[in-house]
mmCIF file of N, CA and C in Angstrom:
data_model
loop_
_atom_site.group_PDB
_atom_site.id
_atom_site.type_symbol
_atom_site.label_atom_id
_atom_site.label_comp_id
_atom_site.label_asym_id
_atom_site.label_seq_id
_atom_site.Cartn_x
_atom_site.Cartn_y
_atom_site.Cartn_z
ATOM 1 N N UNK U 1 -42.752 -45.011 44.933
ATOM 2 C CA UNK U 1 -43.169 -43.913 44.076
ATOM 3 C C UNK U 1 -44.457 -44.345 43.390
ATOM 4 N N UNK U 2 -45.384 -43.369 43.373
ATOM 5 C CA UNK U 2 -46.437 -44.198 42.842
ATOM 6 C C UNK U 2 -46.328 -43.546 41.381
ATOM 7 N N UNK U 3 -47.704 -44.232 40.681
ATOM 8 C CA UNK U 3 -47.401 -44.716 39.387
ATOM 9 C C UNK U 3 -47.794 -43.416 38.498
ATOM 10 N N UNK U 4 -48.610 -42.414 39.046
ATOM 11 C CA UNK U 4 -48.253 -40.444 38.889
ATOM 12 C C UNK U 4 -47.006 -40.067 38.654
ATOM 13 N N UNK U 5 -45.891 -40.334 39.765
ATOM 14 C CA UNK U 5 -44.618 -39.871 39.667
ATOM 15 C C UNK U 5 -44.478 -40.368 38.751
ATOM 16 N N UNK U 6 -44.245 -41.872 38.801
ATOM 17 C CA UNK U 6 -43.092 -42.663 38.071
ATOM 18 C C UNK U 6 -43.558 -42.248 36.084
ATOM 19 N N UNK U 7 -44.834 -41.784 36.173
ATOM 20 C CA UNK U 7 -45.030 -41.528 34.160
ATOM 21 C C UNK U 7 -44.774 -40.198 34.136
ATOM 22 N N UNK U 8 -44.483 -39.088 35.085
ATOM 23 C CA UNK U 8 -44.197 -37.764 35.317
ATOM 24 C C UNK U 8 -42.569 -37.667 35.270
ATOM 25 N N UNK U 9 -42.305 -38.651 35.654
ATOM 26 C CA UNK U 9 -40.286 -38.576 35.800
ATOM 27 C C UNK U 9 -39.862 -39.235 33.819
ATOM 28 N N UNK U 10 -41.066 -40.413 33.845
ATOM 29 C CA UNK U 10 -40.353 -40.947 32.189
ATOM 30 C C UNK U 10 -40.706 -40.038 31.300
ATOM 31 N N UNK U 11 -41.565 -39.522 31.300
ATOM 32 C CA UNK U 11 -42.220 -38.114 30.424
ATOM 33 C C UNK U 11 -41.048 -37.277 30.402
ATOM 34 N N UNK U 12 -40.612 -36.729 31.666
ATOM 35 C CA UNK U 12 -39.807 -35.678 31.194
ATOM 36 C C UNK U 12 -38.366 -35.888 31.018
ATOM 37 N N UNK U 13 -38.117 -37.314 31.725
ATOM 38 C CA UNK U 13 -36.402 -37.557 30.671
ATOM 39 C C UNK U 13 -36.436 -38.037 29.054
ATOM 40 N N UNK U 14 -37.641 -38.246 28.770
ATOM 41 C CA UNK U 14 -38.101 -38.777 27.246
ATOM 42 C C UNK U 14 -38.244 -37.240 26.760
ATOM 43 N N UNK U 15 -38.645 -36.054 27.462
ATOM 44 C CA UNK U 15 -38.639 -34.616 26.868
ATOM 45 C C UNK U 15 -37.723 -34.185 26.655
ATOM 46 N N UNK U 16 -36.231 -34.237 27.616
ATOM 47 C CA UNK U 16 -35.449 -33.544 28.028
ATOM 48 C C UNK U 16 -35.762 -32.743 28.969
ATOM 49 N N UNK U 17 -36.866 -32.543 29.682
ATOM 50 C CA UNK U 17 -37.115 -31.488 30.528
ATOM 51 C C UNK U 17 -35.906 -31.386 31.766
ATOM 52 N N UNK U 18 -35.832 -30.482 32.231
ATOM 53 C CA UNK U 18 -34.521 -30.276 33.322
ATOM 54 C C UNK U 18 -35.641 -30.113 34.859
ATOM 55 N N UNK U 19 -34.910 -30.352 36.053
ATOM 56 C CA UNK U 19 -35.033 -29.852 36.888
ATOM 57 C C UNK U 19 -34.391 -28.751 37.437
ATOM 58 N N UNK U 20 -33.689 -28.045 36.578
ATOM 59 C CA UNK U 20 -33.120 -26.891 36.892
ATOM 60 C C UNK U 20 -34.191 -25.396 35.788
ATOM 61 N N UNK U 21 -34.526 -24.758 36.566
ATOM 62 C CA UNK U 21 -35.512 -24.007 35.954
ATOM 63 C C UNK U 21 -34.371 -23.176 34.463
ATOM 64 N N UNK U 22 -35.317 -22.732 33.847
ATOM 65 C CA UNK U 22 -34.860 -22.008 32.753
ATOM 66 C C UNK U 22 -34.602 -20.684 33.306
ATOM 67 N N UNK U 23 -33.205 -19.413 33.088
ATOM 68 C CA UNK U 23 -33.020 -18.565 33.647
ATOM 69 C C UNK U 23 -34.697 -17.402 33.863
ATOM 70 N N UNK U 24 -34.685 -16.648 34.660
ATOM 71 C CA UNK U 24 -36.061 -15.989 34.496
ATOM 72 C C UNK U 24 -35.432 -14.734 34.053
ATOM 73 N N UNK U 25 -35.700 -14.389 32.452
ATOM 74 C CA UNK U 25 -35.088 -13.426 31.893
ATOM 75 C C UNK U 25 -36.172 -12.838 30.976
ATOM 76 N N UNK U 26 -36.368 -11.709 30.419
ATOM 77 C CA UNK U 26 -37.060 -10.919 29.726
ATOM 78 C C UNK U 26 -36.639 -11.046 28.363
ATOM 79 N N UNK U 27 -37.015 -11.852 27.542
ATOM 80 C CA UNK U 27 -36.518 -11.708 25.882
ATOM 81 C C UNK U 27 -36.360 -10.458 25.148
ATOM 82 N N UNK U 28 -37.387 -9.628 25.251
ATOM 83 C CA UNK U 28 -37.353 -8.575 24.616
ATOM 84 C C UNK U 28 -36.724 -7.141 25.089
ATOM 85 N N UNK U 29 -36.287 -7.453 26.487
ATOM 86 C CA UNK U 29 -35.328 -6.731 27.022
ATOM 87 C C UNK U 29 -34.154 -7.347 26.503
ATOM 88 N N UNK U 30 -33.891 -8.496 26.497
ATOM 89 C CA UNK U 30 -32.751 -9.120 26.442
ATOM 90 C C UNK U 30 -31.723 -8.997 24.968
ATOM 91 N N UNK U 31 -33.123 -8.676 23.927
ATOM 92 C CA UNK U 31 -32.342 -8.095 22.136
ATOM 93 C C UNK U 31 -31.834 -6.865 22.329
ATOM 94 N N UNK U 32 -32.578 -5.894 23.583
ATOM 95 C CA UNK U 32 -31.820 -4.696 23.899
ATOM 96 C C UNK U 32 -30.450 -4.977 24.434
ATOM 97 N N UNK U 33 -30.057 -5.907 25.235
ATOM 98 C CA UNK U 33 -28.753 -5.868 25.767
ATOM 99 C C UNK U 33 -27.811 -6.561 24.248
ATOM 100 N N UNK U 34 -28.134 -6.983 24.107
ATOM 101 C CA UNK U 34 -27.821 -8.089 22.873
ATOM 102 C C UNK U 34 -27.377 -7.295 22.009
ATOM 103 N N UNK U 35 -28.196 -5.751 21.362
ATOM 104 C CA UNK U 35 -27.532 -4.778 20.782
ATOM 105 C C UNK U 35 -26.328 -3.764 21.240
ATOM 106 N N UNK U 36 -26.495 -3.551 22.794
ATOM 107 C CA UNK U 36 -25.617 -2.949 22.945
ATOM 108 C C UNK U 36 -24.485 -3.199 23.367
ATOM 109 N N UNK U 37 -24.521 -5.162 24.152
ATOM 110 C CA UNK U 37 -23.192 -4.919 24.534
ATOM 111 C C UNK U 37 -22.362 -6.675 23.574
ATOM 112 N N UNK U 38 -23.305 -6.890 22.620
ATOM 113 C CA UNK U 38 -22.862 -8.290 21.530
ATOM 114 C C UNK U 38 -22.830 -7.908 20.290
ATOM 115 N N UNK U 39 -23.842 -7.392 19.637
ATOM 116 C CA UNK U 39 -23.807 -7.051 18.256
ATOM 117 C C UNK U 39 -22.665 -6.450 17.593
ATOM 118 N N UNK U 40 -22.067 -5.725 18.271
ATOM 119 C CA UNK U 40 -21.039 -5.632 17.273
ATOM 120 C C UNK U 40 -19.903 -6.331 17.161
ATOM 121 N N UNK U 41 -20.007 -7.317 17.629
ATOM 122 C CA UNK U 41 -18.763 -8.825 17.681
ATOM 123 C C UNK U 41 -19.817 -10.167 16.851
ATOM 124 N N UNK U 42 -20.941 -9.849 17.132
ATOM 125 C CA UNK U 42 -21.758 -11.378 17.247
ATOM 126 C C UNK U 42 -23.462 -11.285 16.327
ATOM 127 N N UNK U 43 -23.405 -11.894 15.118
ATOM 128 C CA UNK U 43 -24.810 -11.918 14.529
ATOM 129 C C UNK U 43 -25.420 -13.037 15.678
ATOM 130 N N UNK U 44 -26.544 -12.762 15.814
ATOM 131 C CA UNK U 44 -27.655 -13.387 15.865
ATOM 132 C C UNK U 44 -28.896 -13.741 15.265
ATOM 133 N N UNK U 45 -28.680 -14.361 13.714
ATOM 134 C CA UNK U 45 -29.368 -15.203 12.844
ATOM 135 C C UNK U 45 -28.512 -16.182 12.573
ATOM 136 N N UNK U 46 -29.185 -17.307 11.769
ATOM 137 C CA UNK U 46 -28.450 -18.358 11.135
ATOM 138 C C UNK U 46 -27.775 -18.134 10.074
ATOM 139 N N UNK U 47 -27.717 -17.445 9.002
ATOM 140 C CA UNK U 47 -27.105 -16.983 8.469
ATOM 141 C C UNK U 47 -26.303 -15.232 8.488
ATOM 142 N N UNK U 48 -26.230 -14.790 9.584
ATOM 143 C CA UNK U 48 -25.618 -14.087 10.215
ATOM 144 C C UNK U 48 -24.134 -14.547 9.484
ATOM 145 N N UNK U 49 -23.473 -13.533 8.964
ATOM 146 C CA UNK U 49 -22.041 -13.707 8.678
ATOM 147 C C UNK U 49 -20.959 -14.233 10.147
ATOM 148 N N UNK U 50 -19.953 -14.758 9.700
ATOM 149 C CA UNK U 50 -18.921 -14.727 10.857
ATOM 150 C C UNK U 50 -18.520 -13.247 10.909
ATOM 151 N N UNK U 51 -18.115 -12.813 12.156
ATOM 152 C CA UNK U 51 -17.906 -11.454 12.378
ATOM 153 C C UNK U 51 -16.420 -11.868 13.390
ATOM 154 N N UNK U 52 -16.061 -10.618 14.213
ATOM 155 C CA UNK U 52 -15.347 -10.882 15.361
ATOM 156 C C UNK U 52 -15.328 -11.994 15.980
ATOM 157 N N UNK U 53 -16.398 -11.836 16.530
ATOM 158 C CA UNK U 53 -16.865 -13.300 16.798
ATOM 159 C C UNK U 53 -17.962 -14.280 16.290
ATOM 160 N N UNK U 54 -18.361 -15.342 16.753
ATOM 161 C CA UNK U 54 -19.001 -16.521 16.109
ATOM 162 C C UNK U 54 -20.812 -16.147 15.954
ATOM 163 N N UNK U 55 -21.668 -16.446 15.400
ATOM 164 C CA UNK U 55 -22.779 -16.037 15.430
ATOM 165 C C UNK U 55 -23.194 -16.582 16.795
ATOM 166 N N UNK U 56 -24.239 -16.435 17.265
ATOM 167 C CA UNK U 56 -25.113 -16.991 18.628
ATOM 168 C C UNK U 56 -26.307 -17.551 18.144
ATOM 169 N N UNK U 57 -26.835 -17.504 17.007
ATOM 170 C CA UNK U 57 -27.735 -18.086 16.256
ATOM 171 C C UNK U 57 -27.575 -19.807 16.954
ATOM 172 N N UNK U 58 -28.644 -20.248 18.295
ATOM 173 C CA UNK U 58 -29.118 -21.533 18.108
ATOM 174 C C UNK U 58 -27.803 -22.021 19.209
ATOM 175 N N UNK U 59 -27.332 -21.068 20.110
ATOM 176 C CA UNK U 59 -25.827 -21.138 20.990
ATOM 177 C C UNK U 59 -26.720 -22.203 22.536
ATOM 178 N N UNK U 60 -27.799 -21.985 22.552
ATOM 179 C CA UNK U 60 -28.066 -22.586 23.480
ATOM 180 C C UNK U 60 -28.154 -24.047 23.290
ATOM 181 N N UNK U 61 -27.287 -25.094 24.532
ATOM 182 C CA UNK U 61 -27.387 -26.420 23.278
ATOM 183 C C UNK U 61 -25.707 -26.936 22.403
ATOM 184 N N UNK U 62 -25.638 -25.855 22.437
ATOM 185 C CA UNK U 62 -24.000 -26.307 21.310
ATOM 186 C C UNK U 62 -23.368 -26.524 22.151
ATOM 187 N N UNK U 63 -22.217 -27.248 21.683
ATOM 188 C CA UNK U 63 -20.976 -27.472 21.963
ATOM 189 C C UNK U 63 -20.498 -26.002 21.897
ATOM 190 N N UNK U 64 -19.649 -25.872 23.017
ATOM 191 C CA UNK U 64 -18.480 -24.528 22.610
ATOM 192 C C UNK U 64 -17.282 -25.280 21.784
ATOM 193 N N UNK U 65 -16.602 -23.636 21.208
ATOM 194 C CA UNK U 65 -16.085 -23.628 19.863
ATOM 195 C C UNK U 65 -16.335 -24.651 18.791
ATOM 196 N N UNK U 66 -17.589 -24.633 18.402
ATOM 197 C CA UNK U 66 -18.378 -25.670 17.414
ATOM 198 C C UNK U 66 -19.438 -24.606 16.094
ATOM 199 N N UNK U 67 -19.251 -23.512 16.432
ATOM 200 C CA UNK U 67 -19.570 -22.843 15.226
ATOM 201 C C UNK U 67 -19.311 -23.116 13.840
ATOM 202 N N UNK U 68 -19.397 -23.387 13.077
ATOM 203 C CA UNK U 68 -19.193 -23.558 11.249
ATOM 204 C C UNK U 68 -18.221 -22.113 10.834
ATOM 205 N N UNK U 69 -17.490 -22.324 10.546
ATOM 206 C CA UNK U 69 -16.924 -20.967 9.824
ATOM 207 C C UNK U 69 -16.047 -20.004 10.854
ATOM 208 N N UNK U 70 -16.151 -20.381 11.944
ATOM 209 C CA UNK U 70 -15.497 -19.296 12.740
ATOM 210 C C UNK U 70 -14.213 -20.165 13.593
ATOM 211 N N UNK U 71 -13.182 -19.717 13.554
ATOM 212 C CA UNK U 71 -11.623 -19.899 14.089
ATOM 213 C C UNK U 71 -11.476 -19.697 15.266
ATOM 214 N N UNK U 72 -11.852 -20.530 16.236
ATOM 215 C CA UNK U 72 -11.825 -20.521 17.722
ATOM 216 C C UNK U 72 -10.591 -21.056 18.700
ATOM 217 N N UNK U 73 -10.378 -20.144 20.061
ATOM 218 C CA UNK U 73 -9.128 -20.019 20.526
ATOM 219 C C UNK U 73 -8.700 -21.571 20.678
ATOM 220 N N UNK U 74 -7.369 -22.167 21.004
ATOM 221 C CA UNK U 74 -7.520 -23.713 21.264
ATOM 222 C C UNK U 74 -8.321 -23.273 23.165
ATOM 223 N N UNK U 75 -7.962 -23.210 23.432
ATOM 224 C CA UNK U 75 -8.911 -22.740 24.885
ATOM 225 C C UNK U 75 -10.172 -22.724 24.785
ATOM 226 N N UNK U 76 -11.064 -22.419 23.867
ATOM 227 C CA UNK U 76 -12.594 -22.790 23.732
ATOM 228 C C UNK U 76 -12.357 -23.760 22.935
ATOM 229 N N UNK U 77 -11.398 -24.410 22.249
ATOM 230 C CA UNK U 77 -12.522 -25.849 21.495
ATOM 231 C C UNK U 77 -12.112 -26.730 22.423
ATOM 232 N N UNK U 78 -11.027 -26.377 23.927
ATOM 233 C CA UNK U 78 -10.628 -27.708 24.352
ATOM 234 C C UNK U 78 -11.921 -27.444 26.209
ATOM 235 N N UNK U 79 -12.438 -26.258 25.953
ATOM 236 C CA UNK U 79 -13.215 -25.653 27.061
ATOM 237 C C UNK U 79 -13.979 -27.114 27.384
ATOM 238 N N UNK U 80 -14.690 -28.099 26.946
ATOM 239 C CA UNK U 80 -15.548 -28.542 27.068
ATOM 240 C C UNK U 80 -16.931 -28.259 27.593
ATOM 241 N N UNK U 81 -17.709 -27.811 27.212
ATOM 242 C CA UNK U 81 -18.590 -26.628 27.323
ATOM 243 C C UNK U 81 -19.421 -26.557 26.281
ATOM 244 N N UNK U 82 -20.623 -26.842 27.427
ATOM 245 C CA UNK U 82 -21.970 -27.181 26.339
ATOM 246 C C UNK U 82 -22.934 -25.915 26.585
ATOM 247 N N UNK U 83 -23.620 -25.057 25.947
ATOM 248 C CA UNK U 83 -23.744 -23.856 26.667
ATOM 249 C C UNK U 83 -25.143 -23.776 26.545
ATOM 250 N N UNK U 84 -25.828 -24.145 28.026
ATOM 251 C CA UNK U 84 -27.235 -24.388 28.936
ATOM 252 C C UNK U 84 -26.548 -22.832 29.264
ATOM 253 N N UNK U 85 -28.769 -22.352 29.467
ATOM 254 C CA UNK U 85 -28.490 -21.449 30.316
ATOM 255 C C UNK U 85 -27.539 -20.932 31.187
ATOM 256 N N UNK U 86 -27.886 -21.890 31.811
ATOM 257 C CA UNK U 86 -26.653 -22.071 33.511
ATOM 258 C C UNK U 86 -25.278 -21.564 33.271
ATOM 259 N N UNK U 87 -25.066 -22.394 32.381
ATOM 260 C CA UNK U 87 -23.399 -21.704 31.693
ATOM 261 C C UNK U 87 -22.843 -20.776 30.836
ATOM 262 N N UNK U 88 -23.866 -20.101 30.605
ATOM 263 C CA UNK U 88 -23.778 -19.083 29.663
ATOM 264 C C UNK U 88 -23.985 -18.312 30.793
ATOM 265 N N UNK U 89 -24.918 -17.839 31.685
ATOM 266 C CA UNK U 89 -25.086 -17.073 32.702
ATOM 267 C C UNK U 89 -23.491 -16.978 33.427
ATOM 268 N N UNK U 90 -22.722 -18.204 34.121
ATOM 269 C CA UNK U 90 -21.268 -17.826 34.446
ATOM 270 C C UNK U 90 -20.419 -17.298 33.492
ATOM 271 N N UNK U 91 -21.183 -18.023 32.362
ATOM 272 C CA UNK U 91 -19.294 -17.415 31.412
ATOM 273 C C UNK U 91 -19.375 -16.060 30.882
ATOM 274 N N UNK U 92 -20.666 -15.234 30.662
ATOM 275 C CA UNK U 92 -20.813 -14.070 30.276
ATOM 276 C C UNK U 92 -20.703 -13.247 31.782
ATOM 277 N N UNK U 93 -20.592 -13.777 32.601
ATOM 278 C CA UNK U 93 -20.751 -12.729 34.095
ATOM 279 C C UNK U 93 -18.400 -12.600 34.178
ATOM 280 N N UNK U 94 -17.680 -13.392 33.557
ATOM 281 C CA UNK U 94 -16.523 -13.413 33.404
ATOM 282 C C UNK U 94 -15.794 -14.135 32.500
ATOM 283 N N UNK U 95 -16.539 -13.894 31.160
ATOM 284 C CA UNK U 95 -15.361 -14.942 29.874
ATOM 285 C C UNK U 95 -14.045 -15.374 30.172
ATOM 286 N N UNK U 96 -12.924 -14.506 30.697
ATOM 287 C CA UNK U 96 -11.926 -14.781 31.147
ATOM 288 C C UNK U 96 -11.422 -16.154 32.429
ATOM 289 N N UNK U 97 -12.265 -15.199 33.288
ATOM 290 C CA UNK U 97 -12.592 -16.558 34.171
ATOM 291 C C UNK U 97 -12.603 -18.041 33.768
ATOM 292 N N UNK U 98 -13.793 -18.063 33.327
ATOM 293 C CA UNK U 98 -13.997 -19.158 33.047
ATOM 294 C C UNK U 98 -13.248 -20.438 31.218
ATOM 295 N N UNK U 99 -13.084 -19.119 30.928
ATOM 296 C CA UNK U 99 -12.082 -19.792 29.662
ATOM 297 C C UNK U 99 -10.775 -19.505 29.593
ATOM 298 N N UNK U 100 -10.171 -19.386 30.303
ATOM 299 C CA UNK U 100 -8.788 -19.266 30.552
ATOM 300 C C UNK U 100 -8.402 -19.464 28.908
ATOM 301 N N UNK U 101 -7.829 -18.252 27.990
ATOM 302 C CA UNK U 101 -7.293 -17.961 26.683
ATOM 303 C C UNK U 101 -8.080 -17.836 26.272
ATOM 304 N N UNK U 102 -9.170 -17.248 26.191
ATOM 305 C CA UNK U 102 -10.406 -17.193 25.103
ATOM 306 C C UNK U 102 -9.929 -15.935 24.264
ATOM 307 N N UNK U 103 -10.224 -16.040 22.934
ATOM 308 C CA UNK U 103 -9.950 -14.608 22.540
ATOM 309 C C UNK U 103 -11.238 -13.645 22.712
ATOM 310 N N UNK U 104 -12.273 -13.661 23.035
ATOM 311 C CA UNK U 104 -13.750 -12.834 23.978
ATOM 312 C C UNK U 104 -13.116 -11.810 24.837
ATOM 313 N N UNK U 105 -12.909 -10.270 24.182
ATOM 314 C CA UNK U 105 -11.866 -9.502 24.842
ATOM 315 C C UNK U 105 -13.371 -8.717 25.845
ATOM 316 N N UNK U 106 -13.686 -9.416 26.555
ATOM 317 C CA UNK U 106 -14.852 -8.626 27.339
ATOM 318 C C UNK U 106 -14.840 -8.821 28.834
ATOM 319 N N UNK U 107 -14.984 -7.780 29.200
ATOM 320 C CA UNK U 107 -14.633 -7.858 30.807
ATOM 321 C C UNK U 107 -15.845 -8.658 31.459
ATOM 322 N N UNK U 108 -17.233 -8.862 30.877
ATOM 323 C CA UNK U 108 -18.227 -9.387 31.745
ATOM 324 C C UNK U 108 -19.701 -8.423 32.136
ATOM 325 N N UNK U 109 -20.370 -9.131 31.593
ATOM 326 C CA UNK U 109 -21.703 -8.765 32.028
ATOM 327 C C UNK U 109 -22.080 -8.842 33.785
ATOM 328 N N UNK U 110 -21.917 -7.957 34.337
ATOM 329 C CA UNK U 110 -22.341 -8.079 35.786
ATOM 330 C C UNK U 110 -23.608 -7.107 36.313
ATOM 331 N N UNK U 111 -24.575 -7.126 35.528
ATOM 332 C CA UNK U 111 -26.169 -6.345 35.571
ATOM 333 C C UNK U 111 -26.897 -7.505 36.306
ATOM 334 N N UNK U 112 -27.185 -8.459 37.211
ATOM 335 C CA UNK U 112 -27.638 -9.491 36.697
ATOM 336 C C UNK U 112 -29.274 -10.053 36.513
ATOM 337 N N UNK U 113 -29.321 -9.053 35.999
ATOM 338 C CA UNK U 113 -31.071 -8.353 35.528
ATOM 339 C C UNK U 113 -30.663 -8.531 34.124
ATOM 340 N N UNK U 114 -30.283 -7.494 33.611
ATOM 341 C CA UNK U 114 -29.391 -7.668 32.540
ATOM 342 C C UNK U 114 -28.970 -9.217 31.721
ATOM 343 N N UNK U 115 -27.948 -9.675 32.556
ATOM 344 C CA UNK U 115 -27.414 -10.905 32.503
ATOM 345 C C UNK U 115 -28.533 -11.641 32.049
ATOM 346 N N UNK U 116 -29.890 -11.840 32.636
ATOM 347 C CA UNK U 116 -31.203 -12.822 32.912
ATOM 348 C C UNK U 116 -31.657 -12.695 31.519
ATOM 349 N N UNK U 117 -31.698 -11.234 31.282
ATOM 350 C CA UNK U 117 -32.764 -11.088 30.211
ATOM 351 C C UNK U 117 -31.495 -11.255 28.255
ATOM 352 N N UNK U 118 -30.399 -11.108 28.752
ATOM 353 C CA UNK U 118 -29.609 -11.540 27.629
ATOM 354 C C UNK U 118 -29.840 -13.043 27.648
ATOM 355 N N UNK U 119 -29.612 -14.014 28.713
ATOM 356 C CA UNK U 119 -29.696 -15.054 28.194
ATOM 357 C C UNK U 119 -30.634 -15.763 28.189
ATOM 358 N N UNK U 120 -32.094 -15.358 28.125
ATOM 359 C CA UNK U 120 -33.466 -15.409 27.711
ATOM 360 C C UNK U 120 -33.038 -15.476 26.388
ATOM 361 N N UNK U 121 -33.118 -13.989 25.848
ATOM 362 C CA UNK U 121 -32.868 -13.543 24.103
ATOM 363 C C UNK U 121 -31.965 -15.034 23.445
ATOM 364 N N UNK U 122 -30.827 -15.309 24.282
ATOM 365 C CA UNK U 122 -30.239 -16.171 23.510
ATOM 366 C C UNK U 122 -31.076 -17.742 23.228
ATOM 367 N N UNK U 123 -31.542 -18.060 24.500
ATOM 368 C CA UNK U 123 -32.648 -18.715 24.492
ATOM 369 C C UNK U 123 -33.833 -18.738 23.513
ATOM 370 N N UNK U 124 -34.270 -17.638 22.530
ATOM 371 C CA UNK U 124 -35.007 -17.613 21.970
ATOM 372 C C UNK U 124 -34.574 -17.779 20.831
ATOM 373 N N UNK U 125 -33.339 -17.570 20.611
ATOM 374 C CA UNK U 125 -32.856 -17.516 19.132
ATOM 375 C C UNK U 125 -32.273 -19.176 18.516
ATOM 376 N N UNK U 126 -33.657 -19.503 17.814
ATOM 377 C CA UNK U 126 -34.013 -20.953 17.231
ATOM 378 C C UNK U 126 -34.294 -21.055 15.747
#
């Protein structure tokens, strides 16, 4: 490997950079989905009250069931589940699925245009 690669590979595990691309989603489409099919379970600010469910304020990155203030199923705090793009894209395409007991009474985002540009929005929210 020459010595290009090799400060191009330490650069970006010293960044965190991924080799898995970031979803290709529309942010500002994505606060539109965000209103119609999250908001009324889910703030998205940091100080966003607990609601139904847990805020999303800063979800990209967390631990699942690791919210402050919000009472999560034992099925999400034992989920192990760190929620990257990647995994937020499966678990919103079937909460159930993939969290076997979650209390997330939602059948699933399956737009997956839609899907892209929600978890952009969540992506942005820092």
């Amino acid at each position: 490997m020459d010595r290009f690669l090799k400060t191009l590979l330490i650069v970006g595990l010293a960044t965190g950079l991924s080799a898995t691309p970031a979803i290709a989603g529309n942010a500002a489409n994505g606060s539109k989905v965000f209103t119609n099919q999250c908001a009324a379970c889910h703030g998205n600010r940091a100080n966003s009250p607990q609601a139904v469910g847990p805020r999303l304020f800063g979800i990209v990155g967390r631990h699942a069931g690791t919210s402050s203030g919000f009472t999560y199923s034992p099925a999400m705090k034992g989920a192990g589940l760190t929620w990257s793009q990647d995994e937020l894209k499966i678990y919103l395409a079937n909460p159930g699925k993939v969290v076997h007991g979650t209390k997330m009474p939602y059948a699933g985002l399956h737009n997956a245009g839609q899907l892209d540009d929600l978890i952009a929005y969540l992506a942005s929210l820092r």
